[in-house]
Coordinates of C-alpha atoms and ligand atoms in Angstrom, one line a residue:
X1 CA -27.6 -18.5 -29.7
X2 CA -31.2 -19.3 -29.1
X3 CA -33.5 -16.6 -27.7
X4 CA -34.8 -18.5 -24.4
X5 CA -32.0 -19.8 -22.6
X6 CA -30.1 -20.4 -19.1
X7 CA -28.1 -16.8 -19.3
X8 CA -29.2 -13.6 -18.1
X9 CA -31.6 -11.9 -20.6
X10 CA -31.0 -8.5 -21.4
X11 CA -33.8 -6.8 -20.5
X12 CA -36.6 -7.0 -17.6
X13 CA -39.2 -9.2 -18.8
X14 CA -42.6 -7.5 -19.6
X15 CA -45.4 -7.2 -17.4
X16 CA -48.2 -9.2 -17.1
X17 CA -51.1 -8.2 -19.8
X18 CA -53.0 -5.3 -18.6
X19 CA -55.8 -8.0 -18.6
X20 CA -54.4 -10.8 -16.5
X21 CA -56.8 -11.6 -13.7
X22 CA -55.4 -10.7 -10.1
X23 CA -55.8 -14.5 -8.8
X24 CA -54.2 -17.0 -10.8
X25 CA -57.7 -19.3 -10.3
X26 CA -59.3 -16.7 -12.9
X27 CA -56.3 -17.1 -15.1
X28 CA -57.5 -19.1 -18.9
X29 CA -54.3 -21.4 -20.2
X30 CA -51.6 -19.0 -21.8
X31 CA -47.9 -19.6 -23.5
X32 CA -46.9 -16.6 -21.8
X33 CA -43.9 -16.0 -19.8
X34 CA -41.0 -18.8 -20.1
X35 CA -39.7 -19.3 -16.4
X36 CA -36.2 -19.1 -16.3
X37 CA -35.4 -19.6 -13.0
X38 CA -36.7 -19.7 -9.7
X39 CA -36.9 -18.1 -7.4
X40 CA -36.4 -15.7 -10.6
X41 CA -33.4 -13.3 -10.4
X42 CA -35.3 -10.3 -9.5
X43 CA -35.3 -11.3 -6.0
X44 CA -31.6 -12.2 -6.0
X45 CA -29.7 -9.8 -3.6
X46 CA -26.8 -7.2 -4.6
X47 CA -23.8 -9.2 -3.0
X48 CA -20.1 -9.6 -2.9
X49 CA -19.5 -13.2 -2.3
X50 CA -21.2 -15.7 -0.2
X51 CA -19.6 -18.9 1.1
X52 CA -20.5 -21.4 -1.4
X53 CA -18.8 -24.8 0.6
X54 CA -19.8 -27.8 -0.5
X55 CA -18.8 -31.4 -1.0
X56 CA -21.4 -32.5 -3.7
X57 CA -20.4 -32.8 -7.7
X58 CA -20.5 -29.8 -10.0
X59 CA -21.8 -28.9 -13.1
X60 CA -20.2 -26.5 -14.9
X61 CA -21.9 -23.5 -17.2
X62 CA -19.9 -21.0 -19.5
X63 CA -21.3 -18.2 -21.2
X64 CA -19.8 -16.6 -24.1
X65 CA -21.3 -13.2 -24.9
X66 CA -20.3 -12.8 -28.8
X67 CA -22.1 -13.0 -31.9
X68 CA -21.4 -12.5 -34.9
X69 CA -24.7 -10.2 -35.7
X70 CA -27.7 -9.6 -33.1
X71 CA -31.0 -11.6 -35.0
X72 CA -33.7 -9.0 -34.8
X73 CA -35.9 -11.2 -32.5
X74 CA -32.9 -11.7 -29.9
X75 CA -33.2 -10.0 -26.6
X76 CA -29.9 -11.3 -24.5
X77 CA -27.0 -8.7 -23.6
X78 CA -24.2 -9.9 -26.3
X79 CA -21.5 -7.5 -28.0
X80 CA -21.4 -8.1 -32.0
X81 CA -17.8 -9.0 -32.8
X82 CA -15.7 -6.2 -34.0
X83 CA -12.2 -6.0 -36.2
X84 CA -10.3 -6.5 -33.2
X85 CA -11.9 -9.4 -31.9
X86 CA -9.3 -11.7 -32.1
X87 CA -7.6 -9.8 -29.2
X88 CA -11.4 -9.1 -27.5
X89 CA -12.1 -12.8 -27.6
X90 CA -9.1 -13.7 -26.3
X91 CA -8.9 -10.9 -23.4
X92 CA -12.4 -12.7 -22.4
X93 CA -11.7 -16.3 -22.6
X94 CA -7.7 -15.3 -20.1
X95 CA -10.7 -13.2 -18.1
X96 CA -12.9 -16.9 -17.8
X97 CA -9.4 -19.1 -16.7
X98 CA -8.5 -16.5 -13.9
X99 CA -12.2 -16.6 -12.7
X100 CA -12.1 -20.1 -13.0
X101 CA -9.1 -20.7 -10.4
X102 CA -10.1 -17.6 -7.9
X103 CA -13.8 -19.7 -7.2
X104 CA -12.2 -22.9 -7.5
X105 CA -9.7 -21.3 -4.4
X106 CA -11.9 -18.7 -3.1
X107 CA -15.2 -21.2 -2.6
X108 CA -13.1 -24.5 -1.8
X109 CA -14.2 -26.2 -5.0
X110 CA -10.8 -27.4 -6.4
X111 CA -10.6 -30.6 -7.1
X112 CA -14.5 -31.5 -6.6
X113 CA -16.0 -34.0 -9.5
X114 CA -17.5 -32.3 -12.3
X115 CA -20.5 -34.1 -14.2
X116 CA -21.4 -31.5 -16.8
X117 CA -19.5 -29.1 -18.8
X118 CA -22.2 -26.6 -21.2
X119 CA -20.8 -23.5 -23.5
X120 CA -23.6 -21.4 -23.9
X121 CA -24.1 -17.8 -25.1
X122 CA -24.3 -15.7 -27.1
X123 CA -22.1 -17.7 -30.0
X124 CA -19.6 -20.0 -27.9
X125 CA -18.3 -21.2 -31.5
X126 CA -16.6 -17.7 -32.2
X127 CA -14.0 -18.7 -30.1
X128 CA -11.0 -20.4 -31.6
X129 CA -10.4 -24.2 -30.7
X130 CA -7.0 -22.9 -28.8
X131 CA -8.4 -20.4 -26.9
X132 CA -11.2 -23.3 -26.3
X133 CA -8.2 -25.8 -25.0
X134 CA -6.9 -23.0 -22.6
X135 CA -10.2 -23.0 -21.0
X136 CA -10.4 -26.4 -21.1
X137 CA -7.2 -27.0 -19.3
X138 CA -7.9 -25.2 -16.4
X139 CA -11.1 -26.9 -15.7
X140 CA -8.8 -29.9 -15.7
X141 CA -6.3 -28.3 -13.1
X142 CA -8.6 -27.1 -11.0
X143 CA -11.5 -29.9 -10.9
X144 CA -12.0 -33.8 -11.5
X145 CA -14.0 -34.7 -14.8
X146 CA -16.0 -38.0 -14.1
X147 CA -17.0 -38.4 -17.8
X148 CA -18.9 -35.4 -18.0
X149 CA -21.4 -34.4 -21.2
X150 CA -19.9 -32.0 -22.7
X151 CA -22.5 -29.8 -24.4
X152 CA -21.6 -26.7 -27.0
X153 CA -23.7 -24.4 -29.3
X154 CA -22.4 -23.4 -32.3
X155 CA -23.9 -21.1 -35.1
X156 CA -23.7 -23.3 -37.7
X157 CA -22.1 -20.9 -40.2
X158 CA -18.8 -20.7 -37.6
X159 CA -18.4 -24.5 -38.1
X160 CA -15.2 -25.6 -40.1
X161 CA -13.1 -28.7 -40.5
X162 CA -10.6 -27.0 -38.0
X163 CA -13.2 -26.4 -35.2
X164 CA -15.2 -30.1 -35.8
X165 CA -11.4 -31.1 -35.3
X166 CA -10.8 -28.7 -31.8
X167 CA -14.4 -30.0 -30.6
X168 CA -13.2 -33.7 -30.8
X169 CA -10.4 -32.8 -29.0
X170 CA -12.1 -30.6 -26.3
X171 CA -13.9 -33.6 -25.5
X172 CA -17.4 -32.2 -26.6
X173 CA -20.0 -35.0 -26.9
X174 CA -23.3 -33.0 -27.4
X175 CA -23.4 -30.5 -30.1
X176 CA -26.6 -28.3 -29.9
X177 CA -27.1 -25.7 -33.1
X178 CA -29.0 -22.4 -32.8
X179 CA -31.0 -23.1 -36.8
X180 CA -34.2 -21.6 -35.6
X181 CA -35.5 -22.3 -39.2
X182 CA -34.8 -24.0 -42.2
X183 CA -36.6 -22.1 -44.8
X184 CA -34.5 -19.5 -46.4
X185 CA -36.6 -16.5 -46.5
X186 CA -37.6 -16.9 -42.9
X187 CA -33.8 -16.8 -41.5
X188 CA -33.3 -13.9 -43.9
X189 CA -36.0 -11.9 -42.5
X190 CA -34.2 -12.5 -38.8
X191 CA -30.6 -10.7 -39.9
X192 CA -28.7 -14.9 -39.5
X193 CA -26.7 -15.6 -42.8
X194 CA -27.6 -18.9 -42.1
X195 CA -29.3 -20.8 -45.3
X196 CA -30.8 -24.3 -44.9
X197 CA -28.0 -25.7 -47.2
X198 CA -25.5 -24.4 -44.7
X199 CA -27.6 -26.0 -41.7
X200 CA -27.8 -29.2 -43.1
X201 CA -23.8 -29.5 -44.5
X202 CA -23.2 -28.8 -40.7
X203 CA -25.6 -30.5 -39.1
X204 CA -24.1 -33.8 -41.4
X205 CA -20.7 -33.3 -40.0
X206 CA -21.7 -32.7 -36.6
X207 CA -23.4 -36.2 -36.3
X208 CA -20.4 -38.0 -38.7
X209 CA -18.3 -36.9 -35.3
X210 CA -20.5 -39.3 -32.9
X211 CA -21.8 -36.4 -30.9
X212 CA -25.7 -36.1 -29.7
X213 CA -26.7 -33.5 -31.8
X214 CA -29.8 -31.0 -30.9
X215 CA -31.2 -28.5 -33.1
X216 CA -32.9 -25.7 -31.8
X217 CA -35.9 -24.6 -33.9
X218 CA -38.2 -21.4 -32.9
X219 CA -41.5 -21.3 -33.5
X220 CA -43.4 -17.6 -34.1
X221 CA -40.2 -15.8 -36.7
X222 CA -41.4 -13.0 -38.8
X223 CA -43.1 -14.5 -42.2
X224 CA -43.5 -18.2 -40.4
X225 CA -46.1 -20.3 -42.2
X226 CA -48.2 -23.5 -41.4
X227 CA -45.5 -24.6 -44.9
X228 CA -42.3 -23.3 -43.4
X229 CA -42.6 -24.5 -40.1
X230 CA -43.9 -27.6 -41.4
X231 CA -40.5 -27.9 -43.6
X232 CA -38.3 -26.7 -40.5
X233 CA -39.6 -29.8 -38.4
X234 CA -39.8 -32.2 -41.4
X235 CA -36.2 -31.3 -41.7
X236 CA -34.5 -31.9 -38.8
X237 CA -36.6 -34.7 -38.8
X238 CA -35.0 -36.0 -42.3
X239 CA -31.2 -35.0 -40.7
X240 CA -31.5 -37.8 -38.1
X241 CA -30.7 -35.3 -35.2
X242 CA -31.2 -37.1 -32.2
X243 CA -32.9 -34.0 -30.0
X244 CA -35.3 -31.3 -31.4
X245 CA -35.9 -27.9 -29.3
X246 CA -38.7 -26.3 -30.2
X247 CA -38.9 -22.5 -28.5
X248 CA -41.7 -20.1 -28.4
X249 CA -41.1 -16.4 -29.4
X250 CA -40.3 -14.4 -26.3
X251 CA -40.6 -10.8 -26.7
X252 CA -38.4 -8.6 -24.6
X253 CA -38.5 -4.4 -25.0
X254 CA -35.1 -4.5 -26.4
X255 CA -35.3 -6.7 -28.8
X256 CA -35.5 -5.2 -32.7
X257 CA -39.0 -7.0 -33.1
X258 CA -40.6 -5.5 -30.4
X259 CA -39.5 -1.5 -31.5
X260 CA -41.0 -2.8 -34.9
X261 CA -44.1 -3.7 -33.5
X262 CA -44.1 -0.6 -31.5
X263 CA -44.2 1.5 -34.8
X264 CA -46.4 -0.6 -36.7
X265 CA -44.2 -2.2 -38.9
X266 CA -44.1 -5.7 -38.1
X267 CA -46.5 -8.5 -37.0
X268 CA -45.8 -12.1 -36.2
X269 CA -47.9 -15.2 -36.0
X270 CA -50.5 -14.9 -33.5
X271 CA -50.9 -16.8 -30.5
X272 CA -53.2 -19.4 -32.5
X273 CA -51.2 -19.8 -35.5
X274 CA -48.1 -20.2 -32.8
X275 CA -50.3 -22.9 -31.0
X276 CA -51.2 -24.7 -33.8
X277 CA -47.1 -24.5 -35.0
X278 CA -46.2 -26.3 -31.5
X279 CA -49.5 -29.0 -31.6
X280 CA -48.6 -30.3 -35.1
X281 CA -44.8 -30.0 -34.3
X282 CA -45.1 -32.4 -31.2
X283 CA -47.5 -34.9 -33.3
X284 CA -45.1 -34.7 -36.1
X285 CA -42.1 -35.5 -33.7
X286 CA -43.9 -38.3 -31.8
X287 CA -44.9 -39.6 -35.3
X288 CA -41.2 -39.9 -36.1
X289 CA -40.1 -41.7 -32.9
X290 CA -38.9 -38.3 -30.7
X291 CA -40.7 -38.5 -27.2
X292 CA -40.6 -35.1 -25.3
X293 CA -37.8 -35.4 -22.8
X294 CA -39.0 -31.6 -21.3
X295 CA -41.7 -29.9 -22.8
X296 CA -39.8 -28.3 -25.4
X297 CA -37.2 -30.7 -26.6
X298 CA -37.9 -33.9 -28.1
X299 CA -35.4 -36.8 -28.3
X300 CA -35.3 -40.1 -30.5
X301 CA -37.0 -42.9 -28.3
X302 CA -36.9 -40.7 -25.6
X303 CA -33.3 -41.7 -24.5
X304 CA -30.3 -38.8 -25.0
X305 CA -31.4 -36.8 -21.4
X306 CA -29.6 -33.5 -21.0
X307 CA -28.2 -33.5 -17.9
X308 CA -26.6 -30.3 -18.0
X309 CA -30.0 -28.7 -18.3
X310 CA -32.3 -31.2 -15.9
X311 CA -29.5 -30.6 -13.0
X312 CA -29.9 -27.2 -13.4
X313 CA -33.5 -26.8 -13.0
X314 CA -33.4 -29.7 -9.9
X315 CA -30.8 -27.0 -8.1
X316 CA -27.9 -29.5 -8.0
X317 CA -24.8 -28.2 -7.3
X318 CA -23.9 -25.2 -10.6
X319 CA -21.7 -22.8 -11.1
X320 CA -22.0 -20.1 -14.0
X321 CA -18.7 -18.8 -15.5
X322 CA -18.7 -15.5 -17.8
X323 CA -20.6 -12.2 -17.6
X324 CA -24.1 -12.6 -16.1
X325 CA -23.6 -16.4 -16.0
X326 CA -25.7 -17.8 -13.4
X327 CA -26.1 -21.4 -11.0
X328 CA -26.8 -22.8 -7.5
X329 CA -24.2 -24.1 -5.6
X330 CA -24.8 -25.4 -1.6
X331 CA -28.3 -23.7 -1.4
X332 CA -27.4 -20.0 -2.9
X333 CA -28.4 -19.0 -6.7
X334 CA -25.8 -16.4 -7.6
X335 CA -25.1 -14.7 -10.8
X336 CA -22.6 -12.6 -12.1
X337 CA -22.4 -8.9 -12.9
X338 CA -24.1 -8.7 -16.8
X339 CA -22.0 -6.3 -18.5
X340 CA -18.7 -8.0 -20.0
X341 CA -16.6 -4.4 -19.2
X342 CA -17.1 -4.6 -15.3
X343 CA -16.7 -8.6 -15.6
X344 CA -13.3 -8.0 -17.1
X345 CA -12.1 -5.6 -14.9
X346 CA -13.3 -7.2 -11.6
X347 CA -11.7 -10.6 -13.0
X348 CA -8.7 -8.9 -13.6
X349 CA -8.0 -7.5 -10.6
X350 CA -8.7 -10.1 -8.9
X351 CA -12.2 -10.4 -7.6
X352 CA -15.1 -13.0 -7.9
X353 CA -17.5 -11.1 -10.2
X354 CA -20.4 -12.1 -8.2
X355 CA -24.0 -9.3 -8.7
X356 CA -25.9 -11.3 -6.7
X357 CA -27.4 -14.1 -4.9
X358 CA -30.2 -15.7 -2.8
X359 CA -29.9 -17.8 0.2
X360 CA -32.5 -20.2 -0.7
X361 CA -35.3 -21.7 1.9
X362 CA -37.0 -24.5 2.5
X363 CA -40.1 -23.1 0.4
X364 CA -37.9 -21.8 -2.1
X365 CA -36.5 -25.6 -2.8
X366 CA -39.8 -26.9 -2.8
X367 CA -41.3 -24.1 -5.4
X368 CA -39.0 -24.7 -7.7
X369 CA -38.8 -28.5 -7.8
X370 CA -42.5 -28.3 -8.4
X371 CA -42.3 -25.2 -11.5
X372 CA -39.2 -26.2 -12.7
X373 CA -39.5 -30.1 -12.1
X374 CA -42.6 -30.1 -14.2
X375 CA -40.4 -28.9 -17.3
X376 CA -39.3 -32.2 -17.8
X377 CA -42.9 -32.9 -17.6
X378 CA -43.2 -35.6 -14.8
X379 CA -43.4 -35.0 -11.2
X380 CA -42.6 -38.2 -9.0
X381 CA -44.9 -37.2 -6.0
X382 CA -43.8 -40.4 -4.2
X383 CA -40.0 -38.5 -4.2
X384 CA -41.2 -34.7 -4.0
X385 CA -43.1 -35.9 -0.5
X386 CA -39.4 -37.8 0.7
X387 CA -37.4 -34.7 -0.2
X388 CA -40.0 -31.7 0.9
X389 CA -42.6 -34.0 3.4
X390 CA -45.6 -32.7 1.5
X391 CA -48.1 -34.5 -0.6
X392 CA -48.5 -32.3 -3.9
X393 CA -51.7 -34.4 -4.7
X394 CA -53.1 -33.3 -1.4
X395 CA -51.9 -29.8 -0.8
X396 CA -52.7 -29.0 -4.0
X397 CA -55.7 -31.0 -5.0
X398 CA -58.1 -28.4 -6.4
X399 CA -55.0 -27.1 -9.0
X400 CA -54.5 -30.2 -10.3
X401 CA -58.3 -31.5 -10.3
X402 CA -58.7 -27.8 -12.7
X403 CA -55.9 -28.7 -15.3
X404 CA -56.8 -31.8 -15.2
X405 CA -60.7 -30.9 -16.3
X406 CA -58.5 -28.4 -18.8
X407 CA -56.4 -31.3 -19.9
X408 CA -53.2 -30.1 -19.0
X409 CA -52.3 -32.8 -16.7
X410 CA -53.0 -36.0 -15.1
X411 CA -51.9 -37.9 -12.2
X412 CA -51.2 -41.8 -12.5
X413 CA -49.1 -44.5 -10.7
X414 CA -47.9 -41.7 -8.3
X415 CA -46.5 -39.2 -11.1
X416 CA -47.9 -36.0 -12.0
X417 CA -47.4 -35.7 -15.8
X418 CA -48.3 -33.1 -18.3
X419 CA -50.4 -34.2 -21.0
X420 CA -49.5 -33.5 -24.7
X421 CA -51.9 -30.6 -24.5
X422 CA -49.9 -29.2 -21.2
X423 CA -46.4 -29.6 -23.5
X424 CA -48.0 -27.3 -25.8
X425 CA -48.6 -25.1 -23.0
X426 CA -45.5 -25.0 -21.5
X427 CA -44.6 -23.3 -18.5
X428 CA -48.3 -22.8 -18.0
X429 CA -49.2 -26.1 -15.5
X430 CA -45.9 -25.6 -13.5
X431 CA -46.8 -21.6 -12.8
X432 CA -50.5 -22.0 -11.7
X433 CA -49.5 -25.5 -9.7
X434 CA -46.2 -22.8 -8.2
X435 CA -48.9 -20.4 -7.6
X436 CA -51.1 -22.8 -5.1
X437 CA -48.0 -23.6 -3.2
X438 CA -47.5 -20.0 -2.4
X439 CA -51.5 -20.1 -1.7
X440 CA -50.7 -22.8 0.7
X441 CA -47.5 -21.0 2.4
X442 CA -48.9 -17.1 2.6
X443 CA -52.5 -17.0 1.2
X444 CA -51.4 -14.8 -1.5
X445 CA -53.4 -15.9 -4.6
X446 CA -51.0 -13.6 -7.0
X447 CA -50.7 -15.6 -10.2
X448 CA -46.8 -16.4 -10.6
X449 CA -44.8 -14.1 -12.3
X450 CA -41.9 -15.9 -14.4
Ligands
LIG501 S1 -26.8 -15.7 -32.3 FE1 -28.5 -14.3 -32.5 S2 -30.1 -15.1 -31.1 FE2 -28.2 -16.1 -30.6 S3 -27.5 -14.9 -28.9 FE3 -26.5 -14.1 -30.8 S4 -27.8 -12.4 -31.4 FE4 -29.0 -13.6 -29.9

């Protein structure tokens, strides 16, 4: 639903600027390049299965590939709905139930506790509350829900009585919306049918159900403005959501923006004007009572933590349903195959749909509670150096001394926080601090590629 997200993009991400230096030391601050995962899924290896045995609890991730149009700045493999979708959908969602049980038998993980349960796509809300409840109910057969969040996207124009009704039932206590903007002409100019009326009617319900409700907002659209963006924030502010996401544009090679920009006949914000979006947003936001819970999603007072997300990026225990869904679970990221044909057809007969996966070492644990730890924009170096044995603050004392003369980050009572400047910069701080760890491992003085 919203262009930067756990799933699989479409498309290999670009390279790094003709321009970028060769050692990340030379590198100036950039927004470029939103790290995913890590280690990133190009090094993942082709695989069949992998024993995946474990006794910790689980979170739970399933991807939905559908929309109902593909939004010209949208980069991620989905199939637009077609007139036989009602049978489509529902082939998929038999397709995610028989996966579910063959890993639940296959990997040993039937009846472990389950914390988190996220629907993610692609449009999860195309999917009809029944179908929904079928999934549903095989999670509960084959797994133990201890209370988990329950997160689910929706586009707000699939929202009806009938699925704010199938929601409730599912269990569903965090609603997050793809809006990316409220101003009319801005949406219009993406190919959404959204309209900030519709937004709002469903954002209203959404929070009349008791659920946390996020909206995503994305900074950079086609025919953004210092006005419209300012409206966009001022107006989820004015809904009362309880979490804001604020994404930058990504640009991917197969994405409709970018073969515009190719020929010449589009151009976006640039880089400042995007910069100066994201600083005013986060004043705005803090101004208003939301404190950044990770650098790109601000939540009233600080409290309503995604879980879902956070466990993700500190590699607990996560396994991806749905084509090119991905996790960690006991030490080995593994993602399924991308395209939804060979998904259904290796489902369907039987097999775990797994494309591939990395073993992950000792150095791999400790990069990426250091790049993706520092997303949620505190480090505790006191628990980094009891998990991994290293002292951050010594290993890598010249990288942090540097951002924090660039005023990215600073170091006090034993965490290593971004600053409000190094939210506005994103990944930024987390790949040049990933980048001395590798220094410190192999020498190689590479900046890190997301
Ligand atoms: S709703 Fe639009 S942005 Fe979201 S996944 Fe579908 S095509 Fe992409």
């Amino acid at each position: 639903m919203e262009p930067l997200k756990i799933s699989l993009v479409g498309d290999a991400p670009p390279p790094p600027p003709a321009e970028a230096p060769a050692d990340y030391r030379g590198e100036t601050p950039n927004r470029n390049g939103f790290v995913v995962a890590w280690p990133p899924q190009r090094y993942w290896k082709s695989a069949s299965e992998t024993d995946l045995t474990g006794e910790k609890p689980l979170h739970l991730y399933f991807h939905i590939p559908y929309c109902l149009q593909r939004c010209r700045y949208c980069f991620y493999k989905i199939e637009i709905l077609s007139d036989s979708s009602h049978a489509q959908r529902e082939r998929y969602v038999s397709a995610l139930c028989r996966e579910i049980e063959l890993v639940a038998d296959a990997h040993r993980l039937r009846g472990r506790a389950v914390r988190s349960i996220y629907f993610g796509g692609g449009t999860p809300s195309v999917i009809p509350p029944e179908q929904l409840a079928r999934i549903k109910r095989t999670i509960e057969r084959c797994f133990r829900l201890e209370d988990p969040e329950f997160v689910f996207e929706i586009e707000p124009i699939t929202l009806n009585n009938r699925m704010i009704d199938g929601l409730a039932n599912l269990g569903v206590n965090r609603i997050s919306f793809g809006i990316q903007s409220f101003d009319d002409r801005v949406v219009a100019l993406t190919g959404r049918h959204d309209t900030d009326e519709k937004n709002s009617r469903a954002i209203e319900r959404a929070l009349q159900t008791g659920a946390v409700v996020n909206v995503d907002l994305l900074a950079g659209l086609e025919g953004e403005t210092m006005d419209s963006w300012q409206h966009s924030i001022d107006r989820a502010i004015a809904l009362g959501v309880h979490a804001v996401t604020v994404y930058k544009m990504e640009l991917y090679s197969n994405a409709h923006y970018m073969s515009e920009i190719r020929q010449g006949k589009l151009s976006l914000p640039s880089e400042d004007e995007e910069l100066a979006f994201a600083r005013w947003g986060l004043d705005r936001l803090r101004d208003n009572g939301y404190a950044p819970s990770t650098y790109f999603t601000f939540t009233r007072e600080g409290k309503y933590p995604q879980h879902h997300i956070i466990s993700r990026w500190r590699g607990e225990d996560l396994y991806g349903f749905g084509a090119s869904a991905f996790g960690t679970v006991a030490g080995h990221a593994r993602q399924n195959v991308s395209e939804i044909d060979v998904y259904l057809e290796r489902v369907e007969s039987g097999r775990i749909p797994t494309q591939r996966v990395l073993e992950l070492s000792s150095a791999d644990h400790m990069m990426r509670d250091l790049v993706m730890g520092l997303k949620t924009t505190v480090i505790d170096l006191d628990e980094y150096r009891r998990r991994h044995g290293l002292r951050l603050d010594h290993a890598l004392a010249d990288e942090i001394a540097h951002l924090s003369r660039e005023g990215l980050v600073a170091v006090e009572d034993g965490r290593l926080r971004l600053t409000d400047e190094g939210i506005v910069y994103g990944d930024y701080s987390g790949r040049y601090l990933g980048a001395g760890l590798r220094r410190v491992f192999t020498g190689d003085t590479k900046p890190l590629r997301a």
